[in-house]
Amino acid sequence: MAMLLIYAAITASLFCFLYLFHRRRSCKHPLMRDYPILGMLPPILFNLWRIHDFCTEVLKKQGGTGEFKGPWFTKMHYLITCDSLNVQHMLCKSFDNYIKGPEFREIFEPFGDGVVTADSETWKYFRTVLHSLIKQRRFETFVDKTVQKKVHTSLLPILDHVQQQGEMVDLQDVFNRFTFDNICSTIVGHDPKCLSIDFPEVAIERAFNESEESIFYRHTVPSSVWKFQKWLQIGQEKKMTEACKTFDEFIYSCIASKRQELSKCSREEMDNEAPFDLLTALITEERGRVHDDKFLRDAAFNFFVAGRETMTSALTWFFWLVTKHPLVEAKILEEIKDNFEANYEGVVGIEEVKKLVYLHGALCEALRLFPPVPIERKQAIKDDTLPSGHRVNGNTMILFSLYAMGRCEEIWGKDCLEFKPERWISERGEVVYAPAYKFIAFNAGPRICLGKDLAFVQMKMVAASILRKYRFQVVEGHSPTPSHSIVLLMKNGLKARIMKRL
C-alpha cells in the first residue's frame, strides 16, 4: 500500500512537472503569473472591479503585447495587445486573415447574423445595404429632425423640471433613455417614451442591458461554464434567454406592423411621404432581394446596440470629464457663444454643430480615454507574425484593448492621461484627424463604423443644447466605476445636480 502511494505521488509530481513545462513552452510571452491548474485567471478575477486599468498596467509592463492562458482544459488562450501597429496590421493590412469567427458569434448570440458579427459575403452584403441607406441625404435629414424634436420636447424639459425641483439626477440614465428613444425612432419609427418625467421602467430597454451584461459574463468564464448554465437555464444565462425573448417579441412585432403599414401605401407615397426610418428603408429598398424577418431583426438589433450604447457611453464620460475640467467647459461655452446669438432658443441642428471644432475635440478626447467598446476580439485564419514580432497561429484568439491604446505614451505622448481637446485642433483651428488604427473608438479598416460622422453630429447636438443652458455638479463622493458590460458604462451611473446658466 505504501509503495502504491509513493508511485502515485511520483506520477502526480511528474505529471505536474510536464504540465508546467508544456505551459511554459506554449506560452512564450506571458502577461502575468501562471498558476497551476488555474492559469492566469486568479489575478483577472481579483482585479475584475478595475479590469480595464489592470489590463492597461499589465500590457505596459510587457511592451504592449502578451499571452493570457486561462484554467487548464479550457479554451481561454488569448494574445492581447494595445500596439497600434499590430492593430493596423489586423484591421487594415491583413484584414482578410482576421475574422470575428464562429466562437465570437456564439458568445454574441443575440446579435444574430448582423453586421457586427458577420464575416465574408454576409458581412459585405449587410455593409453594402446599410452604407447605401446611411449615406442618403434623406436619412441624415430624418435623423436631424428626430434628434432635434427629442431634445426640444423631452430632454431639455426634463432637465428643466429636475433643476426646478432641486433634485439629483443620474445623467447616464437620462442619456440612456434619450438615446434609446432616439434610436427606436430612427430604426423602427416608434418612440417608446422612456425619457419621461416619471422615468418609467421599459422592459425592452432593460432587456438590452441584461443581454449585454450576459455577453460580458461569457467573456470572463470558460465556455463550458456558461453553456452548462444555459442548458440548465440558471444564473446569467437565464437572464440572457429572457432578455432575448423580450426584445425579439418587440422587434418582430415592429417588423409585422411596418410591413402591414407599408402594404397600404403606394410606391409614390413610400418615396415621398413615408418616414425614412431604417426598417422602412430596408423593406422598401430591397434591391431585388427580399429581406426576411430574420434579416430585418438582426439588422435592427445590431443598429440598436451600435447606436444606443455608444452614444450613452460617450455622452456620460464626456459630461463627467467636462465637470472635472472647468477650463475646457469655459472654452466650449465660448465657442458656442461665438457661433450662436445669445437669444437663440432653438435646438442646435446638424449644420450648425459642424462649426463647433473645440467641442468636437473634447468629444474625441472622451472617446479616446473611454472608448464605448473597450475591447475588440479577432480570430486568425492562417499563421502570421505581427509587427511586434509575436507569432500568431491559425485559430488564435486575439484581443486588443482600445482602453489601453488611449493610454499609450507611444501613441499619444507623455500627456496621454490628460483630457486635452487641443490635441485635436490644428494651428489653423481645424479638426485634426488621427489615423483610425490609433483613434480606434469607431474601429478601423474595412469595418470602420458607417455611422461615425452621424454619431459625432448627434453627440454635438445634444452636448451643445445642454451646455448652453445648464451646468452640472457631480455629487460629492461619487466616483465613476466601469460596469461589467461589453460597453463602457458607469456601474453606478453619473449622479449630479443641475444648475441653470445665468
Short mmCIF file of C-alpha atoms in Angstrom, two decimals:
data_model
loop_
_atom_site.label_atom_id
_atom_site.label_comp_id
_atom_site.label_asym_id
_atom_site.label_seq_id
_atom_site.Cartn_x
_atom_site.Cartn_y
_atom_site.Cartn_z
CA MET A 1 0.00 0.00 0.00
CA ALA A 2 2.82 2.37 0.92
CA MET A 3 4.55 1.63 -2.41
CA LEU A 4 1.35 2.44 -4.29
CA LEU A 5 1.13 5.80 -2.55
CA ILE A 6 4.76 6.54 -3.38
CA TYR A 7 4.23 5.61 -7.05
CA ALA A 8 1.07 7.77 -7.13
CA ALA A 9 2.96 10.70 -5.63
CA ILE A 10 5.83 10.31 -8.11
CA THR A 11 3.39 10.03 -11.03
CA ALA A 12 1.48 13.11 -9.88
CA SER A 13 4.71 15.09 -9.45
CA LEU A 14 5.93 14.05 -12.90
CA PHE A 15 2.57 14.93 -14.38
CA CYS A 16 2.63 18.39 -12.78
CA PHE A 17 6.20 18.95 -13.96
CA LEU A 18 5.29 18.01 -17.56
CA TYR A 19 2.18 20.16 -17.40
CA LEU A 20 4.10 23.23 -16.21
CA PHE A 21 6.89 22.58 -18.71
CA HIS A 22 4.34 22.39 -21.53
CA ARG A 23 2.58 25.55 -20.36
CA ARG A 24 5.81 27.50 -20.31
CA ARG A 25 6.85 26.26 -23.74
CA SER A 26 3.46 27.04 -25.28
CA CYS A 27 3.24 30.47 -23.62
CA LYS A 28 6.39 32.36 -24.58
CA HIS A 29 5.13 35.84 -23.68
CA PRO A 30 3.01 35.51 -20.50
CA LEU A 31 1.20 38.65 -19.40
CA MET A 32 1.17 37.65 -15.74
CA ARG A 33 1.88 34.84 -13.33
CA ASP A 34 0.68 31.41 -14.50
CA TYR A 35 -0.80 29.47 -11.58
CA PRO A 36 -1.02 25.64 -11.61
CA ILE A 37 -4.38 24.42 -12.94
CA LEU A 38 -5.99 27.88 -12.70
CA GLY A 39 -3.65 29.54 -15.17
CA MET A 40 -3.70 33.35 -15.20
CA LEU A 41 -7.36 33.64 -14.18
CA PRO A 42 -6.83 34.45 -10.44
CA PRO A 43 -5.33 37.95 -10.98
CA ILE A 44 -8.08 38.72 -13.52
CA LEU A 45 -10.82 37.80 -11.05
CA PHE A 46 -9.06 39.65 -8.22
CA ASN A 47 -8.91 42.81 -10.36
CA LEU A 48 -12.26 42.42 -12.11
CA TRP A 49 -13.59 45.58 -10.45
CA ARG A 50 -10.87 47.58 -12.28
CA ILE A 51 -10.28 45.21 -15.15
CA HIS A 52 -9.53 47.81 -17.86
CA ASP A 53 -6.97 49.72 -15.81
CA PHE A 54 -5.44 46.42 -14.69
CA CYS A 55 -5.06 45.23 -18.30
CA THR A 56 -3.53 48.59 -19.23
CA GLU A 57 -0.91 48.25 -16.47
CA VAL A 58 -0.09 44.65 -17.42
CA LEU A 59 0.22 45.43 -21.13
CA LYS A 60 2.52 48.39 -20.45
CA LYS A 61 4.87 46.17 -18.41
CA GLN A 62 5.00 43.66 -21.29
CA GLY A 63 5.68 46.20 -24.04
CA GLY A 64 2.10 46.28 -25.30
CA THR A 65 1.55 42.61 -26.20
CA GLY A 66 1.42 39.31 -24.35
CA GLU A 67 -0.39 36.00 -23.89
CA PHE A 68 -3.15 35.09 -21.49
CA LYS A 69 -3.86 31.47 -20.55
CA GLY A 70 -6.91 30.50 -18.54
CA PRO A 71 -7.53 27.37 -16.47
CA TRP A 72 -6.36 24.00 -17.69
CA PHE A 73 -8.73 22.19 -20.08
CA THR A 74 -10.38 25.45 -21.21
CA LYS A 75 -10.03 27.36 -24.45
CA MET A 76 -9.22 30.60 -22.66
CA HIS A 77 -5.99 31.28 -24.53
CA TYR A 78 -5.62 34.77 -25.99
CA LEU A 79 -2.98 37.04 -27.40
CA ILE A 80 -3.72 40.52 -26.01
CA THR A 81 -2.30 43.72 -27.47
CA CYS A 82 -2.55 47.52 -27.38
CA ASP A 83 0.17 48.01 -30.02
CA SER A 84 -1.24 50.30 -32.74
CA LEU A 85 0.93 48.69 -35.43
CA ASN A 86 -0.47 45.28 -34.53
CA VAL A 87 -3.98 46.71 -34.68
CA GLN A 88 -3.29 48.32 -38.05
CA HIS A 89 -1.94 45.01 -39.33
CA MET A 90 -5.05 43.08 -38.25
CA LEU A 91 -7.72 45.61 -39.16
CA CYS A 92 -6.21 47.08 -42.32
CA LYS A 93 -3.22 45.39 -43.93
CA SER A 94 -4.19 41.76 -43.29
CA PHE A 95 -7.92 42.27 -42.88
CA ASP A 96 -8.92 39.02 -44.63
CA ASN A 97 -6.85 36.91 -42.21
CA TYR A 98 -8.53 38.22 -39.06
CA ILE A 99 -12.23 37.50 -38.69
CA LYS A 100 -14.89 37.54 -35.99
CA GLY A 101 -15.14 33.74 -36.19
CA PRO A 102 -17.71 31.17 -35.01
CA GLU A 103 -16.79 31.47 -31.31
CA PHE A 104 -17.42 35.23 -31.45
CA ARG A 105 -20.86 34.66 -32.97
CA GLU A 106 -21.58 32.06 -30.31
CA ILE A 107 -20.74 34.47 -27.48
CA PHE A 108 -22.59 37.35 -29.18
CA GLU A 109 -25.63 35.16 -29.82
CA PRO A 110 -28.25 37.96 -29.53
CA PHE A 111 -26.63 39.85 -32.42
CA GLY A 112 -27.58 37.06 -34.84
CA ASP A 113 -26.01 37.41 -38.31
CA GLY A 114 -25.88 41.20 -38.27
CA VAL A 115 -23.11 43.49 -39.47
CA VAL A 116 -21.29 43.35 -36.08
CA THR A 117 -20.85 39.55 -36.05
CA ALA A 118 -20.95 38.51 -39.71
CA ASP A 119 -17.92 37.62 -41.83
CA SER A 120 -17.21 37.23 -45.54
CA GLU A 121 -20.06 37.63 -48.05
CA THR A 122 -22.81 38.04 -45.43
CA TRP A 123 -20.91 40.94 -43.87
CA LYS A 124 -20.22 42.53 -47.27
CA TYR A 125 -23.89 42.39 -48.24
CA PHE A 126 -25.04 43.84 -44.91
CA ARG A 127 -22.50 46.64 -45.14
CA THR A 128 -23.35 47.50 -48.76
CA VAL A 129 -27.06 47.76 -47.98
CA LEU A 130 -26.55 49.82 -44.84
CA HIS A 131 -23.97 52.08 -46.49
CA SER A 132 -26.39 52.95 -49.30
CA LEU A 133 -29.06 53.93 -46.75
CA ILE A 134 -26.96 55.87 -44.24
CA LYS A 135 -25.22 57.98 -46.87
CA GLN A 136 -28.52 59.26 -48.30
CA ARG A 137 -29.26 62.90 -47.59
CA ARG A 138 -32.85 61.92 -46.79
CA PHE A 139 -31.69 59.72 -43.91
CA GLU A 140 -29.49 62.47 -42.46
CA THR A 141 -32.40 64.91 -42.63
CA PHE A 142 -34.66 62.39 -40.87
CA VAL A 143 -32.11 61.86 -38.10
CA ASP A 144 -31.61 65.63 -37.72
CA LYS A 145 -35.34 66.24 -37.25
CA THR A 146 -35.71 63.24 -34.91
CA VAL A 147 -32.88 64.35 -32.61
CA GLN A 148 -33.97 68.00 -32.58
CA LYS A 149 -37.54 67.01 -31.72
CA LYS A 150 -36.45 64.69 -28.90
CA VAL A 151 -34.10 67.29 -27.42
CA HIS A 152 -36.77 70.02 -27.61
CA THR A 153 -39.79 68.01 -26.38
CA SER A 154 -38.20 65.65 -23.86
CA LEU A 155 -34.55 66.14 -22.90
CA LEU A 156 -34.46 69.87 -22.11
CA PRO A 157 -37.92 69.97 -20.42
CA ILE A 158 -36.97 67.07 -18.13
CA LEU A 159 -33.64 68.65 -17.19
CA ASP A 160 -35.52 71.88 -16.52
CA HIS A 161 -38.03 70.05 -14.32
CA VAL A 162 -35.27 68.31 -12.32
CA GLN A 163 -33.44 71.61 -11.89
CA GLN A 164 -36.56 73.41 -10.63
CA GLN A 165 -37.24 70.62 -8.15
CA GLY A 166 -33.64 70.78 -6.91
CA GLU A 167 -33.33 67.03 -7.29
CA MET A 168 -30.30 64.88 -8.02
CA VAL A 169 -30.33 63.15 -11.40
CA ASP A 170 -28.46 60.22 -12.91
CA LEU A 171 -27.16 61.70 -16.16
CA GLN A 172 -26.24 58.28 -17.52
CA ASP A 173 -29.84 57.15 -17.07
CA VAL A 174 -31.06 60.31 -18.81
CA PHE A 175 -28.72 59.77 -21.77
CA ASN A 176 -29.58 56.08 -21.89
CA ARG A 177 -33.31 56.85 -22.11
CA PHE A 178 -32.75 59.65 -24.60
CA THR A 179 -30.63 57.55 -26.95
CA PHE A 180 -32.97 54.56 -26.64
CA ASP A 181 -35.99 56.66 -27.63
CA ASN A 182 -33.98 58.30 -30.38
CA ILE A 183 -32.63 55.04 -31.81
CA CYS A 184 -36.10 53.44 -31.67
CA SER A 185 -37.50 56.33 -33.69
CA THR A 186 -34.60 56.11 -36.12
CA ILE A 187 -34.74 52.34 -36.61
CA VAL A 188 -38.39 51.32 -36.31
CA GLY A 189 -40.20 54.66 -36.42
CA HIS A 190 -41.58 54.22 -32.89
CA ASP A 191 -40.85 56.33 -29.79
CA PRO A 192 -41.27 54.21 -26.60
CA LYS A 193 -41.06 57.39 -24.47
CA CYS A 194 -38.52 56.04 -21.96
CA LEU A 195 -37.45 59.63 -21.32
CA SER A 196 -40.42 60.92 -19.35
CA ILE A 197 -40.67 62.89 -16.12
CA ASP A 198 -41.68 59.78 -14.15
CA PHE A 199 -38.69 57.79 -15.56
CA PRO A 200 -40.75 54.64 -16.31
CA GLU A 201 -39.17 51.21 -16.46
CA VAL A 202 -39.38 49.86 -20.01
CA ALA A 203 -38.99 46.10 -20.47
CA ILE A 204 -37.28 46.27 -23.86
CA GLU A 205 -34.71 48.78 -22.59
CA ARG A 206 -33.94 46.59 -19.57
CA ALA A 207 -33.65 43.53 -21.84
CA PHE A 208 -30.90 45.16 -23.90
CA ASN A 209 -28.94 45.98 -20.73
CA GLU A 210 -29.23 42.41 -19.40
CA SER A 211 -28.17 40.82 -22.69
CA GLU A 212 -25.01 42.97 -22.78
CA GLU A 213 -24.12 42.07 -19.18
CA SER A 214 -24.57 38.39 -20.07
CA ILE A 215 -22.27 38.73 -23.08
CA PHE A 216 -19.60 40.27 -20.83
CA TYR A 217 -20.05 37.36 -18.40
CA ARG A 218 -19.45 34.88 -21.24
CA HIS A 219 -16.07 36.53 -21.80
CA THR A 220 -14.98 36.03 -18.18
CA VAL A 221 -15.68 32.32 -17.69
CA PRO A 222 -14.79 29.15 -19.66
CA SER A 223 -17.33 28.43 -22.41
CA SER A 224 -18.18 25.11 -20.76
CA VAL A 225 -19.44 27.01 -17.69
CA TRP A 226 -21.83 29.38 -19.42
CA LYS A 227 -23.01 26.67 -21.84
CA PHE A 228 -23.82 24.42 -18.88
CA GLN A 229 -25.72 27.30 -17.24
CA LYS A 230 -27.56 27.88 -20.49
CA TRP A 231 -28.56 24.21 -20.65
CA LEU A 232 -29.85 24.36 -17.06
CA GLN A 233 -31.30 27.85 -17.56
CA ILE A 234 -29.77 29.28 -14.40
CA GLY A 235 -27.87 32.42 -13.41
CA GLN A 236 -26.80 34.92 -16.04
CA GLU A 237 -27.83 32.60 -18.88
CA LYS A 238 -31.44 32.55 -17.71
CA LYS A 239 -31.40 36.36 -17.84
CA MET A 240 -29.96 36.17 -21.35
CA THR A 241 -32.75 33.85 -22.55
CA GLU A 242 -35.48 36.03 -21.04
CA ALA A 243 -33.89 39.19 -22.47
CA CYS A 244 -33.66 37.66 -25.97
CA LYS A 245 -37.33 36.69 -25.81
CA THR A 246 -38.33 40.21 -24.77
CA PHE A 247 -36.50 42.12 -27.47
CA ASP A 248 -37.31 39.53 -30.17
CA GLU A 249 -41.02 39.94 -29.43
CA PHE A 250 -40.59 43.72 -29.63
CA ILE A 251 -38.61 43.77 -32.87
CA TYR A 252 -40.70 41.16 -34.68
CA SER A 253 -43.90 42.99 -33.72
CA CYS A 254 -42.39 46.22 -35.15
CA ILE A 255 -41.50 44.40 -38.37
CA ALA A 256 -45.03 42.98 -38.72
CA SER A 257 -46.61 46.39 -38.09
CA LYS A 258 -44.28 48.09 -40.52
CA ARG A 259 -44.96 45.56 -43.28
CA GLN A 260 -48.71 45.98 -42.77
CA GLU A 261 -48.41 49.77 -42.76
CA LEU A 262 -46.33 49.84 -45.93
CA SER A 263 -48.58 47.36 -47.75
CA LYS A 264 -51.30 50.02 -47.70
CA CYS A 265 -49.05 52.64 -49.28
CA SER A 266 -48.41 53.18 -52.97
CA ARG A 267 -44.83 53.32 -54.24
CA GLU A 268 -45.13 57.08 -54.71
CA GLU A 269 -46.30 57.52 -51.11
CA MET A 270 -43.36 55.41 -49.87
CA ASP A 271 -40.88 57.53 -51.78
CA ASN A 272 -42.31 60.92 -50.83
CA GLU A 273 -44.28 60.66 -47.60
CA ALA A 274 -43.15 57.66 -45.55
CA PRO A 275 -40.72 58.47 -42.70
CA PHE A 276 -37.22 57.33 -43.54
CA ASP A 277 -36.60 55.08 -40.53
CA LEU A 278 -34.18 52.21 -41.09
CA LEU A 279 -36.85 49.49 -41.09
CA THR A 280 -38.92 51.30 -43.72
CA ALA A 281 -35.82 51.82 -45.84
CA LEU A 282 -34.76 48.15 -45.63
CA ILE A 283 -38.24 46.90 -46.56
CA THR A 284 -38.81 49.36 -49.43
CA GLU A 285 -35.29 49.27 -50.91
CA GLU A 286 -34.66 45.55 -51.19
CA ARG A 287 -32.62 45.79 -54.43
CA GLY A 288 -34.11 42.69 -55.97
CA ARG A 289 -33.62 40.61 -52.79
CA VAL A 290 -36.47 40.07 -50.37
CA HIS A 291 -35.31 40.58 -46.80
CA ASP A 292 -36.96 38.06 -44.50
CA ASP A 293 -37.93 38.90 -40.92
CA LYS A 294 -34.73 37.33 -39.53
CA PHE A 295 -32.57 39.61 -41.69
CA LEU A 296 -34.55 42.67 -40.58
CA ARG A 297 -34.43 41.56 -36.94
CA ASP A 298 -30.63 41.13 -36.98
CA ALA A 299 -30.10 44.44 -38.78
CA ALA A 300 -32.33 46.26 -36.27
CA PHE A 301 -30.70 44.66 -33.22
CA ASN A 302 -27.17 45.47 -34.38
CA PHE A 303 -28.17 49.08 -35.01
CA PHE A 304 -29.88 49.33 -31.63
CA VAL A 305 -26.72 48.33 -29.80
CA ALA A 306 -24.34 50.32 -32.01
CA GLY A 307 -26.41 53.49 -31.93
CA ARG A 308 -27.71 53.41 -28.39
CA GLU A 309 -24.81 52.30 -26.21
CA THR A 310 -22.04 54.22 -27.93
CA MET A 311 -23.97 57.48 -27.56
CA THR A 312 -24.86 56.80 -23.92
CA SER A 313 -21.30 55.86 -23.02
CA ALA A 314 -19.67 58.73 -24.89
CA LEU A 315 -22.01 61.42 -23.52
CA THR A 316 -21.78 60.13 -19.94
CA TRP A 317 -17.98 60.12 -19.82
CA PHE A 318 -17.83 63.40 -21.76
CA PHE A 319 -20.01 65.25 -19.23
CA TRP A 320 -18.10 63.75 -16.32
CA LEU A 321 -14.81 64.92 -17.81
CA VAL A 322 -16.22 68.39 -18.53
CA THR A 323 -17.41 68.80 -14.92
CA LYS A 324 -13.87 67.92 -13.78
CA HIS A 325 -12.22 70.40 -16.18
CA PRO A 326 -13.84 73.85 -15.85
CA LEU A 327 -11.37 75.46 -18.29
CA VAL A 328 -12.46 73.05 -21.02
CA GLU A 329 -16.11 73.80 -20.21
CA ALA A 330 -15.43 77.54 -20.46
CA LYS A 331 -13.83 77.14 -23.90
CA ILE A 332 -16.77 75.05 -25.15
CA LEU A 333 -19.20 77.74 -23.95
CA GLU A 334 -17.11 80.47 -25.55
CA GLU A 335 -17.20 78.61 -28.88
CA ILE A 336 -20.98 78.17 -28.64
CA LYS A 337 -21.39 81.87 -27.83
CA ASP A 338 -19.21 82.87 -30.81
CA ASN A 339 -21.29 80.77 -33.21
CA PHE A 340 -24.83 81.39 -31.96
CA GLU A 341 -26.75 84.51 -30.99
CA ALA A 342 -27.29 84.97 -27.27
CA ASN A 343 -31.10 84.93 -27.67
CA TYR A 344 -31.08 81.83 -29.88
CA GLU A 345 -33.71 79.49 -28.37
CA GLY A 346 -33.84 76.67 -30.92
CA VAL A 347 -32.16 73.28 -30.70
CA VAL A 348 -28.77 73.25 -32.41
CA GLY A 349 -29.03 71.30 -35.68
CA ILE A 350 -26.63 69.20 -37.76
CA GLU A 351 -25.38 72.03 -39.97
CA GLU A 352 -24.83 74.37 -37.02
CA VAL A 353 -22.79 71.93 -34.92
CA LYS A 354 -20.32 71.36 -37.75
CA LYS A 355 -18.87 74.74 -36.77
CA LEU A 356 -18.06 73.59 -33.22
CA VAL A 357 -14.44 72.46 -33.57
CA TYR A 358 -13.41 72.66 -29.90
CA LEU A 359 -16.48 70.66 -28.85
CA HIS A 360 -15.53 68.08 -31.45
CA GLY A 361 -12.05 67.85 -29.94
CA ALA A 362 -13.47 67.44 -26.44
CA LEU A 363 -15.70 64.57 -27.60
CA CYS A 364 -12.71 62.92 -29.32
CA GLU A 365 -10.79 63.11 -26.05
CA ALA A 366 -13.66 61.48 -24.15
CA LEU A 367 -13.81 58.71 -26.75
CA ARG A 368 -10.03 58.26 -26.65
CA LEU A 369 -9.91 57.88 -22.86
CA PHE A 370 -13.20 55.99 -22.50
CA PRO A 371 -14.00 54.15 -25.76
CA PRO A 372 -17.60 52.82 -25.70
CA VAL A 373 -16.37 49.35 -26.72
CA PRO A 374 -13.21 48.92 -24.59
CA ILE A 375 -12.10 45.54 -26.02
CA GLU A 376 -12.26 44.09 -29.55
CA ARG A 377 -11.84 40.45 -30.48
CA LYS A 378 -10.44 38.77 -33.62
CA GLN A 379 -9.53 35.25 -34.70
CA ALA A 380 -6.66 34.45 -37.07
CA ILE A 381 -7.35 32.15 -40.02
CA LYS A 382 -3.75 31.39 -41.03
CA ASP A 383 -0.38 31.57 -39.25
CA ASP A 384 1.07 35.06 -39.18
CA THR A 385 3.65 37.27 -37.49
CA LEU A 386 2.59 40.61 -36.04
CA PRO A 387 4.70 43.78 -36.42
CA SER A 388 5.63 43.42 -32.73
CA GLY A 389 7.30 40.09 -33.61
CA HIS A 390 4.73 37.90 -31.87
CA ARG A 391 3.84 34.70 -33.68
CA VAL A 392 0.16 34.04 -34.34
CA ASN A 393 -1.02 30.53 -35.14
CA GLY A 394 -4.17 29.75 -37.10
CA ASN A 395 -7.32 29.97 -34.92
CA THR A 396 -5.52 32.09 -32.30
CA MET A 397 -7.89 34.41 -30.45
CA ILE A 398 -6.64 37.98 -30.27
CA LEU A 399 -7.97 40.72 -28.01
CA PHE A 400 -6.92 44.31 -28.43
CA SER A 401 -7.65 46.79 -25.69
CA LEU A 402 -8.98 50.07 -27.02
CA TYR A 403 -8.99 51.38 -23.46
CA ALA A 404 -5.25 50.70 -23.07
CA MET A 405 -4.50 52.18 -26.51
CA GLY A 406 -5.95 55.51 -25.39
CA ARG A 407 -3.43 55.50 -22.54
CA CYS A 408 -0.29 54.60 -24.53
CA GLU A 409 2.51 57.15 -24.49
CA GLU A 410 3.82 55.66 -27.75
CA ILE A 411 0.60 56.73 -29.48
CA TRP A 412 -0.48 59.92 -27.68
CA GLY A 413 2.65 61.19 -25.96
CA LYS A 414 3.58 61.70 -22.31
CA ASP A 415 0.39 63.68 -21.67
CA CYS A 416 -1.77 60.71 -22.77
CA LEU A 417 -3.68 60.64 -19.46
CA GLU A 418 -4.70 64.31 -19.74
CA PHE A 419 -8.10 65.44 -21.02
CA LYS A 420 -6.79 67.81 -23.67
CA PRO A 421 -9.13 68.78 -26.56
CA GLU A 422 -6.36 70.93 -28.04
CA ARG A 423 -4.56 67.83 -29.32
CA TRP A 424 -7.36 67.51 -31.92
CA ILE A 425 -7.14 71.08 -33.22
CA SER A 426 -4.58 72.39 -35.71
CA GLU A 427 -2.92 75.81 -35.62
CA ARG A 428 -5.43 76.92 -38.27
CA GLY A 429 -8.30 75.99 -35.96
CA GLU A 430 -9.36 72.89 -37.88
CA VAL A 431 -10.05 69.36 -36.65
CA VAL A 432 -7.01 67.07 -36.66
CA TYR A 433 -7.89 63.59 -37.84
CA ALA A 434 -5.84 60.81 -36.22
CA PRO A 435 -5.44 57.51 -38.11
CA ALA A 436 -8.33 55.16 -37.31
CA TYR A 437 -5.98 52.41 -36.12
CA LYS A 438 -4.75 54.78 -33.39
CA PHE A 439 -8.04 56.50 -32.55
CA ILE A 440 -9.88 53.21 -32.57
CA ALA A 441 -13.24 54.16 -30.99
CA PHE A 442 -15.02 53.66 -34.33
CA ASN A 443 -12.97 50.65 -35.46
CA ALA A 444 -10.63 50.85 -38.49
CA GLY A 445 -10.08 49.44 -41.96
CA PRO A 446 -12.98 47.96 -43.97
CA ARG A 447 -15.03 47.55 -40.77
CA ILE A 448 -14.82 51.20 -39.73
CA CYS A 449 -18.15 52.40 -38.33
CA LEU A 450 -20.53 53.56 -41.05
CA GLY A 451 -22.30 55.92 -38.66
CA LYS A 452 -19.19 57.68 -37.32
CA ASP A 453 -19.96 61.13 -38.78
CA LEU A 454 -23.62 60.87 -37.85
CA ALA A 455 -22.71 59.85 -34.29
CA PHE A 456 -20.47 62.90 -33.90
CA VAL A 457 -23.09 65.39 -35.07
CA GLN A 458 -25.75 63.84 -32.80
CA MET A 459 -23.44 63.98 -29.78
CA LYS A 460 -22.57 67.59 -30.58
CA MET A 461 -26.26 68.48 -30.96
CA VAL A 462 -27.04 67.04 -27.52
CA ALA A 463 -23.93 68.42 -25.79
CA ALA A 464 -24.27 71.94 -27.21
CA SER A 465 -28.01 72.13 -26.49
CA ILE A 466 -27.46 71.10 -22.86
CA LEU A 467 -24.26 73.01 -22.03
CA ARG A 468 -25.55 76.36 -23.30
CA LYS A 469 -28.43 76.14 -20.77
CA TYR A 470 -27.18 74.09 -17.84
CA ARG A 471 -24.12 73.29 -15.78
CA PHE A 472 -23.68 70.18 -13.63
CA GLN A 473 -22.09 69.38 -10.30
CA VAL A 474 -21.24 65.75 -9.65
CA VAL A 475 -22.48 64.60 -6.24
CA GLU A 476 -19.68 64.68 -3.67
CA GLY A 477 -18.12 61.27 -3.09
CA HIS A 478 -19.47 59.83 -6.33
CA SER A 479 -16.69 58.07 -8.24
CA PRO A 480 -17.22 56.55 -11.69
CA THR A 481 -16.60 52.80 -11.83
CA PRO A 482 -16.84 50.98 -15.19
CA SER A 483 -19.67 48.46 -15.29
CA HIS A 484 -19.18 44.79 -16.17
CA SER A 485 -20.60 45.01 -19.67
CA ILE A 486 -19.38 44.88 -23.26
CA VAL A 487 -19.98 48.65 -23.33
CA LEU A 488 -18.03 51.04 -21.10
CA LEU A 489 -20.77 52.49 -18.91
CA MET A 490 -20.60 53.69 -15.30
CA LYS A 491 -21.63 50.97 -12.84
CA ASN A 492 -23.50 53.35 -10.52
CA GLY A 493 -24.43 55.95 -13.09
CA LEU A 494 -23.38 59.62 -13.05
CA LYS A 495 -25.14 61.33 -10.14
CA ALA A 496 -25.25 65.12 -10.44
CA ARG A 497 -27.19 68.27 -9.61
CA ILE A 498 -28.29 70.70 -12.32
CA MET A 499 -27.95 74.48 -12.26
CA LYS A 500 -29.25 76.89 -14.88
CA ARG A 501 -26.71 79.17 -16.51
CA LEU A 502 -27.26 82.87 -15.88
#
